[in-house]
CSV table of C-alpha atoms in Angstrom, one decimal:
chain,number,residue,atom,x,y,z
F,27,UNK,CA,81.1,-113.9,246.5
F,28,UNK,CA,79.4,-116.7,248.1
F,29,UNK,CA,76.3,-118.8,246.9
F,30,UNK,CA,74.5,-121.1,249.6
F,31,UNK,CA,72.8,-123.7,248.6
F,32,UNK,CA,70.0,-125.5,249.8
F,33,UNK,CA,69.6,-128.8,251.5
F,34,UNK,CA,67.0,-130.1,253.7
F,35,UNK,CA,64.6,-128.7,255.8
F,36,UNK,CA,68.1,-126.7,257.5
F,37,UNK,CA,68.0,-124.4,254.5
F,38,UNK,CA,66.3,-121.1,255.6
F,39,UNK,CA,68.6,-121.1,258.3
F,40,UNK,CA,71.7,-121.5,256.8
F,41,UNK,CA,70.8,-117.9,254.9
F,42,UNK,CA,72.1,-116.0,258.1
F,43,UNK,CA,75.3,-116.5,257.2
F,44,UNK,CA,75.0,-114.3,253.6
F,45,UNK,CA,76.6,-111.4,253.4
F,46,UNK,CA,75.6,-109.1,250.6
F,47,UNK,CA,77.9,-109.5,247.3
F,48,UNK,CA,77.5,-107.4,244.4
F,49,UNK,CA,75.3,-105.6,242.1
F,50,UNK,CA,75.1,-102.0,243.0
F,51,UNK,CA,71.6,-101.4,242.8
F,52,UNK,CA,70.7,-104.0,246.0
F,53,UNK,CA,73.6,-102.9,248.3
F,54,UNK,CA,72.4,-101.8,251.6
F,55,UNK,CA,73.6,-100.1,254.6
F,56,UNK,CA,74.3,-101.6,258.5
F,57,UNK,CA,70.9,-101.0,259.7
F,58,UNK,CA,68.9,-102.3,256.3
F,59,UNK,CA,71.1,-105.7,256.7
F,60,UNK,CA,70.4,-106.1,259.9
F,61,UNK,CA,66.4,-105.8,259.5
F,62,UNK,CA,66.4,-107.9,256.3
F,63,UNK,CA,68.8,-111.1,258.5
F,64,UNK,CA,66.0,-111.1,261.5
F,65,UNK,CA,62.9,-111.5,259.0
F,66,UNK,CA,65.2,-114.4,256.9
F,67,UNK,CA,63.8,-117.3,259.2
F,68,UNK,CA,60.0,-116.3,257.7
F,69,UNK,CA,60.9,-115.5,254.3
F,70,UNK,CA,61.9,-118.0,251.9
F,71,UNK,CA,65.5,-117.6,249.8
F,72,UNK,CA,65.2,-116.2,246.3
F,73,UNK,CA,66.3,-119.0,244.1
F,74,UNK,CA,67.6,-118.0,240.5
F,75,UNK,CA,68.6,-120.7,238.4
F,76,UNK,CA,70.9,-120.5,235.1
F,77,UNK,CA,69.8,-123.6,232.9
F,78,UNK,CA,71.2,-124.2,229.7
F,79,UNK,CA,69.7,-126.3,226.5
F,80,UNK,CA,72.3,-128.2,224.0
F,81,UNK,CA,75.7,-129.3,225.2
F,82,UNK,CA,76.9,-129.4,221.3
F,83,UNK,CA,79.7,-127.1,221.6
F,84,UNK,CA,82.9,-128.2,223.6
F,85,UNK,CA,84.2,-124.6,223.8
F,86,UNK,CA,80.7,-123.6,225.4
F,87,UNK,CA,81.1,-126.1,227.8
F,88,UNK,CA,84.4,-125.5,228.9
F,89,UNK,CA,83.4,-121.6,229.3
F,90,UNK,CA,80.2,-122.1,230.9
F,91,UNK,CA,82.0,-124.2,233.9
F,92,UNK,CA,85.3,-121.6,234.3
F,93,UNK,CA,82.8,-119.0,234.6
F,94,UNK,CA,80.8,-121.0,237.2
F,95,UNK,CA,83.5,-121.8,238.9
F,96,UNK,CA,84.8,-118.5,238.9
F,97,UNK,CA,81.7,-117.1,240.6
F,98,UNK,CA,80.4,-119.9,243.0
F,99,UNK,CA,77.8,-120.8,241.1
F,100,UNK,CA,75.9,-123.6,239.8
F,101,UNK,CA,74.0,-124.2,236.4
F,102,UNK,CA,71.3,-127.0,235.2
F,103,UNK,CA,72.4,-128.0,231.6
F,104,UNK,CA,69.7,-130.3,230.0
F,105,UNK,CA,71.7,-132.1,227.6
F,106,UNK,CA,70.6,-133.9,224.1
F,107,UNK,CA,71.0,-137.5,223.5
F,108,UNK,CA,71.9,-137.2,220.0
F,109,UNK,CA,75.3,-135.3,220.3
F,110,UNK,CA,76.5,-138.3,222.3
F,111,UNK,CA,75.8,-140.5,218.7
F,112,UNK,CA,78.7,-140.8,216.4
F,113,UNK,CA,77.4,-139.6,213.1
F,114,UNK,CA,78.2,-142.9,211.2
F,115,UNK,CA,75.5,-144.3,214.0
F,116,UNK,CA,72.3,-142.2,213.3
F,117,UNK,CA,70.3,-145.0,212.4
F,118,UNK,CA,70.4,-146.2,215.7
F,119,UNK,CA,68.3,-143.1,217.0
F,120,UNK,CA,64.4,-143.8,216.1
F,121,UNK,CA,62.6,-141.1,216.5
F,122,UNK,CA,59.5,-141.4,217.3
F,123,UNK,CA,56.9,-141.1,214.9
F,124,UNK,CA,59.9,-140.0,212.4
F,125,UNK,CA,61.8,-142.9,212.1
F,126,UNK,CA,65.3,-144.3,212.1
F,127,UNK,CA,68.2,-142.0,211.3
F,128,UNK,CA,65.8,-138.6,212.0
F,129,UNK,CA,67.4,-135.4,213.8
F,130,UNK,CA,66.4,-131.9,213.9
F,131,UNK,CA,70.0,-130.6,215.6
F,132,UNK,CA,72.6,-133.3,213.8
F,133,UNK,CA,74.5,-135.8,215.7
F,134,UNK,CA,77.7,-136.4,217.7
F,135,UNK,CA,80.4,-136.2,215.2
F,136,UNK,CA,83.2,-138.4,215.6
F,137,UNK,CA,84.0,-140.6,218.5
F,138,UNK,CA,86.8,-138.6,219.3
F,139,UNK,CA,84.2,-135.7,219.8
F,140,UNK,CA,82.0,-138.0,221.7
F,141,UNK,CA,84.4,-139.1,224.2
F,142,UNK,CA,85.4,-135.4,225.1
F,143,UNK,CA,81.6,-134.8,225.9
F,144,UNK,CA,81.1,-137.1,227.6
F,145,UNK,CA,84.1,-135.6,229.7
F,146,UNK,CA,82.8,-132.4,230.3
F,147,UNK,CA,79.4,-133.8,231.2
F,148,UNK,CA,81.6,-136.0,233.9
F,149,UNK,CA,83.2,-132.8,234.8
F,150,UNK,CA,80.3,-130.5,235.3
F,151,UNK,CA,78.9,-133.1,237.5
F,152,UNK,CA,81.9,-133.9,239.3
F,153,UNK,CA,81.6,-130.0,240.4
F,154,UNK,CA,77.8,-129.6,241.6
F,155,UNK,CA,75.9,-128.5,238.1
F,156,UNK,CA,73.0,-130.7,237.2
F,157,UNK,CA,72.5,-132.9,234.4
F,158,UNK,CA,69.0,-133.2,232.9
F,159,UNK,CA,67.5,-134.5,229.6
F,160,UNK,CA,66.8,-132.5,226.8
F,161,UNK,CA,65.8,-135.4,224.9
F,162,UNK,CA,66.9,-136.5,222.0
F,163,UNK,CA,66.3,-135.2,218.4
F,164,UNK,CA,64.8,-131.9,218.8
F,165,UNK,CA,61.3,-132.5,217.9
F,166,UNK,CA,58.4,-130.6,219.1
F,167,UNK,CA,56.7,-133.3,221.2
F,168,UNK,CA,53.5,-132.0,221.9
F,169,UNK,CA,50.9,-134.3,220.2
F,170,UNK,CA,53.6,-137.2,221.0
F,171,UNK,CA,51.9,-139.9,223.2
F,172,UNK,CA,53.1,-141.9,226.4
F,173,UNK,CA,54.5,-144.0,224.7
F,174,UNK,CA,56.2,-142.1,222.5
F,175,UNK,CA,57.5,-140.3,225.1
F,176,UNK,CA,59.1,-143.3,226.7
F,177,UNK,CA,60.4,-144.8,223.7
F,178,UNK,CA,62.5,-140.9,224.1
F,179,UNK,CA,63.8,-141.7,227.4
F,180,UNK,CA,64.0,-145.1,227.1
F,181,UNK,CA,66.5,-144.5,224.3
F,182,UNK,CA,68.1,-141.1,226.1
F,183,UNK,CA,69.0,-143.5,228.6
F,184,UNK,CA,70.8,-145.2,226.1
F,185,UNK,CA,72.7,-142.9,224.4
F,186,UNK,CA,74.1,-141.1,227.5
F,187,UNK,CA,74.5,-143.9,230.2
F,188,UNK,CA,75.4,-147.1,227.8
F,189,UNK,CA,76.5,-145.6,224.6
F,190,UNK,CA,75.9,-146.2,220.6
F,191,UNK,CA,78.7,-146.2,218.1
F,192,UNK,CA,80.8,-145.6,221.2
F,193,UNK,CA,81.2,-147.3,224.7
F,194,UNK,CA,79.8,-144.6,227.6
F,195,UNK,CA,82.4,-143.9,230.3
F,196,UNK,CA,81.7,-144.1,234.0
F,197,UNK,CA,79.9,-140.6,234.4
F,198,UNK,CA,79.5,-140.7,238.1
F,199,UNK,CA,75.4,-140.5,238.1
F,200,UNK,CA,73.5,-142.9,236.4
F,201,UNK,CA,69.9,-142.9,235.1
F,202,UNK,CA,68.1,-142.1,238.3
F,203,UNK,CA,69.8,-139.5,239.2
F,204,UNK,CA,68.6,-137.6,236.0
F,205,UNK,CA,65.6,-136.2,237.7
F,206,UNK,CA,64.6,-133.3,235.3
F,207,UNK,CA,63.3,-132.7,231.4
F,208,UNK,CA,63.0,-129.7,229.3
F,209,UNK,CA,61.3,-130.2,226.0
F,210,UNK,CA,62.5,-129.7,222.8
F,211,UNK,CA,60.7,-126.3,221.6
F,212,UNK,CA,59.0,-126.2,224.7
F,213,UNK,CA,56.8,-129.0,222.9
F,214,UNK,CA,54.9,-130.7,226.0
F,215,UNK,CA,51.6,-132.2,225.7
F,216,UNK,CA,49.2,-134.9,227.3
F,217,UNK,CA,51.5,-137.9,226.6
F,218,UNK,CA,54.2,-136.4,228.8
F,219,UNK,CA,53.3,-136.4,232.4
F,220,UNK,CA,52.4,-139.9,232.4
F,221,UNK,CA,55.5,-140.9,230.6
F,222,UNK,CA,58.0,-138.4,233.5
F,223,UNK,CA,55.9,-139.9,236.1
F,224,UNK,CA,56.9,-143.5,234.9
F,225,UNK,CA,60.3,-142.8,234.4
F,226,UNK,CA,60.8,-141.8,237.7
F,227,UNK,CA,61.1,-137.9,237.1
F,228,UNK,CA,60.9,-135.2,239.5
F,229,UNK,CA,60.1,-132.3,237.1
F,230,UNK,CA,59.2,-130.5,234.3
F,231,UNK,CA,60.6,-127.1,232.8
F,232,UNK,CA,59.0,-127.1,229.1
F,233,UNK,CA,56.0,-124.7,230.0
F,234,UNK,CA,56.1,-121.2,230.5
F,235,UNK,CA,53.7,-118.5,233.3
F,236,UNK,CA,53.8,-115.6,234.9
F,237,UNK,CA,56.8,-114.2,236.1
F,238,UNK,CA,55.9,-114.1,239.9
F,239,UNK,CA,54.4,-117.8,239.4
F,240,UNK,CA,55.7,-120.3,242.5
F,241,UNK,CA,56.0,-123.5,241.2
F,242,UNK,CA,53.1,-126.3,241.2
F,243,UNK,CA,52.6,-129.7,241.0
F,244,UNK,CA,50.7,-132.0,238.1
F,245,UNK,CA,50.6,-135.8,238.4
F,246,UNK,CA,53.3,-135.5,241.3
F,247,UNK,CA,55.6,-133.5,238.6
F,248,UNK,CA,57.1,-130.3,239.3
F,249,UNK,CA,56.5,-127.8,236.9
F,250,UNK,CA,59.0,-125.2,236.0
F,251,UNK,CA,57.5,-122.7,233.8
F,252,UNK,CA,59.9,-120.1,232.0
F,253,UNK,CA,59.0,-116.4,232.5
F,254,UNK,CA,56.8,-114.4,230.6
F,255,UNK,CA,58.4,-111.3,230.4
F,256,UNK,CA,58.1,-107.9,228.6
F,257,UNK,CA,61.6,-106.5,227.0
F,258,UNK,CA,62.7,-103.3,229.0
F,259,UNK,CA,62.8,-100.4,226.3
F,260,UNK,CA,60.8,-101.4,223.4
F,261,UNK,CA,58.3,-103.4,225.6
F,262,UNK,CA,58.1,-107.0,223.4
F,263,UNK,CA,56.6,-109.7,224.7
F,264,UNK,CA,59.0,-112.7,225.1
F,265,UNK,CA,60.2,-115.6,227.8
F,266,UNK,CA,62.6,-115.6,229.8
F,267,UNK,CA,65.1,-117.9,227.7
F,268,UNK,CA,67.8,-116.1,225.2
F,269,UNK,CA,66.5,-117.4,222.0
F,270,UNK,CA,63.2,-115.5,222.8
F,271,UNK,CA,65.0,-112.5,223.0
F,272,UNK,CA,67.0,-113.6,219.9
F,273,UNK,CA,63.8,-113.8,217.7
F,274,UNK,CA,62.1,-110.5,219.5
F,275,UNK,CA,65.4,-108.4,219.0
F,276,UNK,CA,66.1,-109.4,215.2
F,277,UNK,CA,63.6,-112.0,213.9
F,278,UNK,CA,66.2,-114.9,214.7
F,279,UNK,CA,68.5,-113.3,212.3
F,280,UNK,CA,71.6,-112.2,213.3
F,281,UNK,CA,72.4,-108.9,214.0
F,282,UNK,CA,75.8,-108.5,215.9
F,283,UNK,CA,75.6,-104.5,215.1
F,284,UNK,CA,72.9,-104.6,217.6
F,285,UNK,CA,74.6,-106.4,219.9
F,286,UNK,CA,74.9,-103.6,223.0
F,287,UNK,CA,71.8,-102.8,222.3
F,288,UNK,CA,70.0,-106.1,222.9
F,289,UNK,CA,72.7,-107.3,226.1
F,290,UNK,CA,72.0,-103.8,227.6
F,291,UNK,CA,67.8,-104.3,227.2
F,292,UNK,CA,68.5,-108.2,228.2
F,293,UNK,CA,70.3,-107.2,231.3
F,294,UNK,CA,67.6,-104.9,232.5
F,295,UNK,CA,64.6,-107.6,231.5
F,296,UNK,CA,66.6,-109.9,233.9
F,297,UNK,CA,66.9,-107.2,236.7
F,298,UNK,CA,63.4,-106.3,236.6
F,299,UNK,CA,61.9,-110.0,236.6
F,300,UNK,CA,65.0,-110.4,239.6
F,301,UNK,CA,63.2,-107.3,241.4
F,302,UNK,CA,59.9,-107.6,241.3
F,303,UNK,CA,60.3,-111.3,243.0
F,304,UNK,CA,62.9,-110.5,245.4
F,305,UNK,CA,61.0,-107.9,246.6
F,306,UNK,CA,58.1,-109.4,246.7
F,307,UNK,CA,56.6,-113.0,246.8
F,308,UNK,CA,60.3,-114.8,246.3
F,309,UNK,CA,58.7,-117.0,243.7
F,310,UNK,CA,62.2,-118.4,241.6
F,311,UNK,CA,63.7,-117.1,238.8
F,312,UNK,CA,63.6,-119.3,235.8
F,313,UNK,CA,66.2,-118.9,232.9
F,314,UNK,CA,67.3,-120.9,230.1
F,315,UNK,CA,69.9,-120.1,227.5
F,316,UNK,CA,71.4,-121.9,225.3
F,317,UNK,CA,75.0,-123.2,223.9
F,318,UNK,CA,75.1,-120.4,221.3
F,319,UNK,CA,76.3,-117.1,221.3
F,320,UNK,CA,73.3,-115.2,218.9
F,321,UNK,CA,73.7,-111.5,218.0
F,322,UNK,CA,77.9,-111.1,218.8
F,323,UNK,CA,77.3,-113.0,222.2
F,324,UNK,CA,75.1,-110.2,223.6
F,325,UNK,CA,72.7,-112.9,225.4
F,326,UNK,CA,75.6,-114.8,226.9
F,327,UNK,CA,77.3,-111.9,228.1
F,328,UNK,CA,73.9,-110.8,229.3
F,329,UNK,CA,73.4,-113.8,231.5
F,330,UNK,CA,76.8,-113.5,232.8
F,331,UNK,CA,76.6,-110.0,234.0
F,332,UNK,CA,73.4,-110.4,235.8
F,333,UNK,CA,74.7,-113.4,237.6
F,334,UNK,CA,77.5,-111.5,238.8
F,335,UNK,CA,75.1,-108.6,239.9
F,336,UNK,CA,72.8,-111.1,241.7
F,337,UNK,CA,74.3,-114.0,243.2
F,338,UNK,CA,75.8,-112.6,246.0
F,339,UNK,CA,73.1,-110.8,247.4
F,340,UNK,CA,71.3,-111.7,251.1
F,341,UNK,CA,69.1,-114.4,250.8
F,342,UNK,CA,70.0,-115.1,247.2
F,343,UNK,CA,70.9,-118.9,245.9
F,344,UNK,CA,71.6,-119.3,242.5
F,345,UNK,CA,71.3,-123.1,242.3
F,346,UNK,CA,70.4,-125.7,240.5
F,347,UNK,CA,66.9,-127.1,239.5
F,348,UNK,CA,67.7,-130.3,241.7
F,349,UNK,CA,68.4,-128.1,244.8
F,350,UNK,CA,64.7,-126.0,244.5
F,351,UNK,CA,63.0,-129.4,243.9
F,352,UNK,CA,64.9,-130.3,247.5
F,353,UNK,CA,64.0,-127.1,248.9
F,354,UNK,CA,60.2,-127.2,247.7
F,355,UNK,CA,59.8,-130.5,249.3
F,356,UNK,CA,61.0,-129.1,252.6
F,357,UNK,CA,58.3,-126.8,252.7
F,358,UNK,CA,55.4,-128.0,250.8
F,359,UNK,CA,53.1,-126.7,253.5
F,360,UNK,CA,54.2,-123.3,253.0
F,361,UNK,CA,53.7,-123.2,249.6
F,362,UNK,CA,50.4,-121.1,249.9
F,363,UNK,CA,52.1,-118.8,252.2
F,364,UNK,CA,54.4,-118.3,249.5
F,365,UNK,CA,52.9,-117.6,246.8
F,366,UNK,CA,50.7,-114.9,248.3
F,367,UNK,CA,53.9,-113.1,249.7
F,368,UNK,CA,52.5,-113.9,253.1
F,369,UNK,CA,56.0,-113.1,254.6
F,370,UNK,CA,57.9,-110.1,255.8
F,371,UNK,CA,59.1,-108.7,252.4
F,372,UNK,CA,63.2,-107.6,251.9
F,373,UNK,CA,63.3,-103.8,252.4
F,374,UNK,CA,63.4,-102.4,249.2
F,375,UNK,CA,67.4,-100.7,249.3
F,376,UNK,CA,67.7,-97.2,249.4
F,377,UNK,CA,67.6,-95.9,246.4
């Protein structure tokens, strides 16, 4: 199947050249096709983006790029500063308000380790995915103030483009080119825009809204917000990011009996929230897993089967976070339009 990604202000044209892919409950006959490709130059592309939190685990990220690459796709993965510190190094992280030596999620390991991290981060980038920040320790951030905040990117920076314990490789993109942030436990607060804004960022994805939300600006930031979403089946209330589900499904405990269970109700959660937007205002599809496979896998398995159901659908791009920033500022003026669904909507398939 075939993903198109955006670039410029070409990019609602280029979407007449996407044929429909999989996922059974979307295909269409001749005559829907056809009616849905002459309304594509007034109706903006359904963006789903796949955004991951971590990048720990080697293994994870050698999986998460075969199965990219295997399906045309592209993730965001907002990485963490500390995994690129050799443990013997620690005190060279000060976290603010913590102190020296402080993590929530560990460190690095060896340089050994180190070094083959940084390669995959060099790899991923090499083939499209996006690299963002994550921060650092893992700390919930919220009554952190701007100048906390910077001391955090100031020393991410550090860790990822210079090195500590160990020297950084060429990556292929340097600072400026890291243009997003997702906060540890989704822990923004008032010191944070002012410190993104300084640093030269272009947005933010720690905050969370309504499912059918299009995304807004603050301070000249992009906000991002994660999903809320209600679980198919037993009707919980959670985001739209796999350790929600995790903690709605078995109280963060794990669970792997339950595993079908909870990939089967995730699956369907995803298609819904996928539904109800490309059917009817467009506004993007946020999710954010992480580089863990809670419950036997089910969440990962979960994402995996409704990317392969989705991305190959007309009008679909299932991009990164860099490419809808591009996108949105393409078309800021129809923002409005947008978000009311003031557009011919995609036929709803037969069915």
């Amino acid at each position: 199947m075939t993903i198109r990604h955006l670039v410029g202000a070409t990019a609602l044209a280029l979407f007449a050249t996407i044929t429909a892919g999989c996922g059974d409950a979307f295909q269409e006959d001749g005559d829907a096709i056809q009616g849905a490709q002459a309304a594509i130059v007034a109706r903006p592309p359904q963006f789903v983006i796949l955004s991951f939190d971590g990048s720990y685990n080697l293994s994870f990220w050698r999986e998460s790029r075969a199965f990219a690459a295997a399906n045309d796709l592209k993730f965001t993965y907002f990485i963490s500063g500390v995994y690129f510190i050799p443990n013997e190094s620690r005190l060279e992280y000060d976290a603010p308000r913590r102190g020296p030596g402080r993590s929530a999620i560990g460190w690095g390991g060896t340089a050994d380790e180190i070094a083959e991290r940084f390669e995959e981060v060099k790899k991923a980038a090499a083939e499209g995915h996006e690299i963002a920040s994550h921060a650092n320790g893992h700390f919930d951030g919220s009554s952190w103030s701007e100048s906390d905040w910077k001391s955090e990117f100031d020393q991410f920076d550090r860790f990822i483009f210079e090195g500590v314990g160990v020297t950084a490789p060429p990556l292929g993109f340097g600072p400026r080119d890291v243009m997003g942030f997702r906060a540890p436990q989704l822990g923004h607060g008032p010191g944070l825009y002012a410190a993104l804004v300084s640093k030269g960022y272009a947005y933010d994805a720690s905050k969370t809204g309504p499912a059918n939300a299009w995304p807004a600006q603050s301070a000249g930031i992009w906000s991002f917000p994660l999903a809320e979403l209600r679980i198919v089946g037993p009707g919980r209330a959670t985001l739209s990011m796999d350790y929600n589900f995790y903690f709605a499904d078995s109280r963060a405990t794990p669970d792997p009996a339950g595993k079908e269970t909870y990939k089967k109700q995730m699956i369907e959660t995803y298609m819904a929230y996928f539904e109800g937007n490309y059917l009817g205002n467009r506004a993007p599809l946020h999710i954010g897993h992480h580089f863990s496979k809670w419950n036997g896998g089910a969440y990962w398995e979960a994402m995996q089967e409704f990317a392969q159901a989705v991305c190959g659908l007309p009008e679909v791009t299932c991009g990164t976070y860099k490419d809808l920033v591009m996108f949105l500022e393409a078309h800021e003026d129809e923002l409005r339009e947008f978000q009311s669904g003031d557009f011919p909507p995609m036929p709803r398939p037969p069915g």
